[in-house]
Coordinates of C-alpha atoms in Angstrom, one line a residue:
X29 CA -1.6 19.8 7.0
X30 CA -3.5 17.5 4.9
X31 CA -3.5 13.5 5.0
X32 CA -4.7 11.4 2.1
X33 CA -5.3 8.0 2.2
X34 CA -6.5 5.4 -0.8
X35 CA -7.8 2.4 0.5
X36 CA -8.5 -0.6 -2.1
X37 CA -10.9 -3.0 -0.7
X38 CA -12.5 -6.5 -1.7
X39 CA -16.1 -6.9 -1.0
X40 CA -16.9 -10.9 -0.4
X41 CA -20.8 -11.4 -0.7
X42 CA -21.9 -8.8 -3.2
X43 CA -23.3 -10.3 -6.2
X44 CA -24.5 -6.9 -7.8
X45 CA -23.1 -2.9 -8.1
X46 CA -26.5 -2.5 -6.1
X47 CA -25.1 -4.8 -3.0
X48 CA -21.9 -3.1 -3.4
X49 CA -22.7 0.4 -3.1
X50 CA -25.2 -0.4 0.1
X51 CA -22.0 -1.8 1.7
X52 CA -20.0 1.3 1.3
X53 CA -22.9 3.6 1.4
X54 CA -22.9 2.4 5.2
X55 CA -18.7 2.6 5.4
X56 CA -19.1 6.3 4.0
X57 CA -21.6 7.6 6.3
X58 CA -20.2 5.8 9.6
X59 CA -16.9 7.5 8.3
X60 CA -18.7 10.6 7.9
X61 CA -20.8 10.4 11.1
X62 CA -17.7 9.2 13.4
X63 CA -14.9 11.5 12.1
X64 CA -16.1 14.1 10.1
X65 CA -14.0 13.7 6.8
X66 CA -13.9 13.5 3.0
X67 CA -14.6 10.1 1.2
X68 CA -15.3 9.1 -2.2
X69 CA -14.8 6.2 -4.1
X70 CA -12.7 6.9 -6.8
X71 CA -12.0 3.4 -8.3
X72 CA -13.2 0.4 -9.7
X73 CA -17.0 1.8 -9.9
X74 CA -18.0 -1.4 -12.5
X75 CA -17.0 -3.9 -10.6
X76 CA -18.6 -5.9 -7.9
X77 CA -16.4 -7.1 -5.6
X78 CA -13.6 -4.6 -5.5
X79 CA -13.8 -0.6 -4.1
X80 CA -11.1 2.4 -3.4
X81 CA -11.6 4.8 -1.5
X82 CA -9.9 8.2 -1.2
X83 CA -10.2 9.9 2.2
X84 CA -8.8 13.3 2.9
X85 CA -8.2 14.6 6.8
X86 CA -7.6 18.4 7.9
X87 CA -5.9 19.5 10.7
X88 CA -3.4 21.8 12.2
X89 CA -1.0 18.8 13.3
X90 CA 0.8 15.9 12.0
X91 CA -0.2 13.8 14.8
X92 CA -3.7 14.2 14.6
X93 CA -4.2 13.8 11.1
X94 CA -2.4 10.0 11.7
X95 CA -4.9 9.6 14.8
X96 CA -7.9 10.3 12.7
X97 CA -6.6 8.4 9.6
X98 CA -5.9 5.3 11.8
X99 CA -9.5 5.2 13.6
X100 CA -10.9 5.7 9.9
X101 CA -9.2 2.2 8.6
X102 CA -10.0 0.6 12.6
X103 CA -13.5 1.7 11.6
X104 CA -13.3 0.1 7.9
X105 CA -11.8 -3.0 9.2
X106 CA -14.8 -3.4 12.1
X107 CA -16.7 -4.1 8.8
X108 CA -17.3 -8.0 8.1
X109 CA -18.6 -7.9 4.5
X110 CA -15.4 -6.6 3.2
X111 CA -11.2 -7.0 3.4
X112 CA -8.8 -4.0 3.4
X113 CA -6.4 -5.0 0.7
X114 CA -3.8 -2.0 0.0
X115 CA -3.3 1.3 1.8
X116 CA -1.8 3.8 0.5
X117 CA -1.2 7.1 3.0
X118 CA 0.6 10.3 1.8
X119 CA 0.7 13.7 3.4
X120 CA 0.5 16.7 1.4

């Protein structure tokens, strides 16, 4: 089964594309590091202060796809610098 996720988020104190892609450059790898799955950012690349991310999970079961989705956005939330706005979870 596969579990998909897009993830809009707002980004408080960057004032450049350069402070914004350090902040999610550390999001992305503690995502990587932590849970082993697919991110990107697929949206909103010009802008400063807003970011989505698309995150894709692999597993045999229902349940665990949810499990690993659900410490992904307790892992994005843990993050001061930015706000989870809109969610968006499909399974395909």
């Amino acid at each position: 089964m596969i579990y998909y996720a897009e993830i809009e988020l707002f980004l408080y104190d960057c004032h450049s594309l350069k402070d914004k892609r350090s902040i999610l450059l550390k999001v992305k790898n503690r995502l990587r590091k932590d849970l082993n799955i697919a991110i990107s950012e697929v949206d909103f690349q010009d802008l400063w202060q807003r970011a989505k991310l698309a995150v894709v999970t692999v597993s045999e079961s229902k349940v665990m796809n949810e499990k690993v989705l659900q410490q992904a956005l307790a892992i994005i939330d843990s993050f001061t610098e930015l706000e989870r706005t809109t969610t968006v979870l499909e399974e395909r």
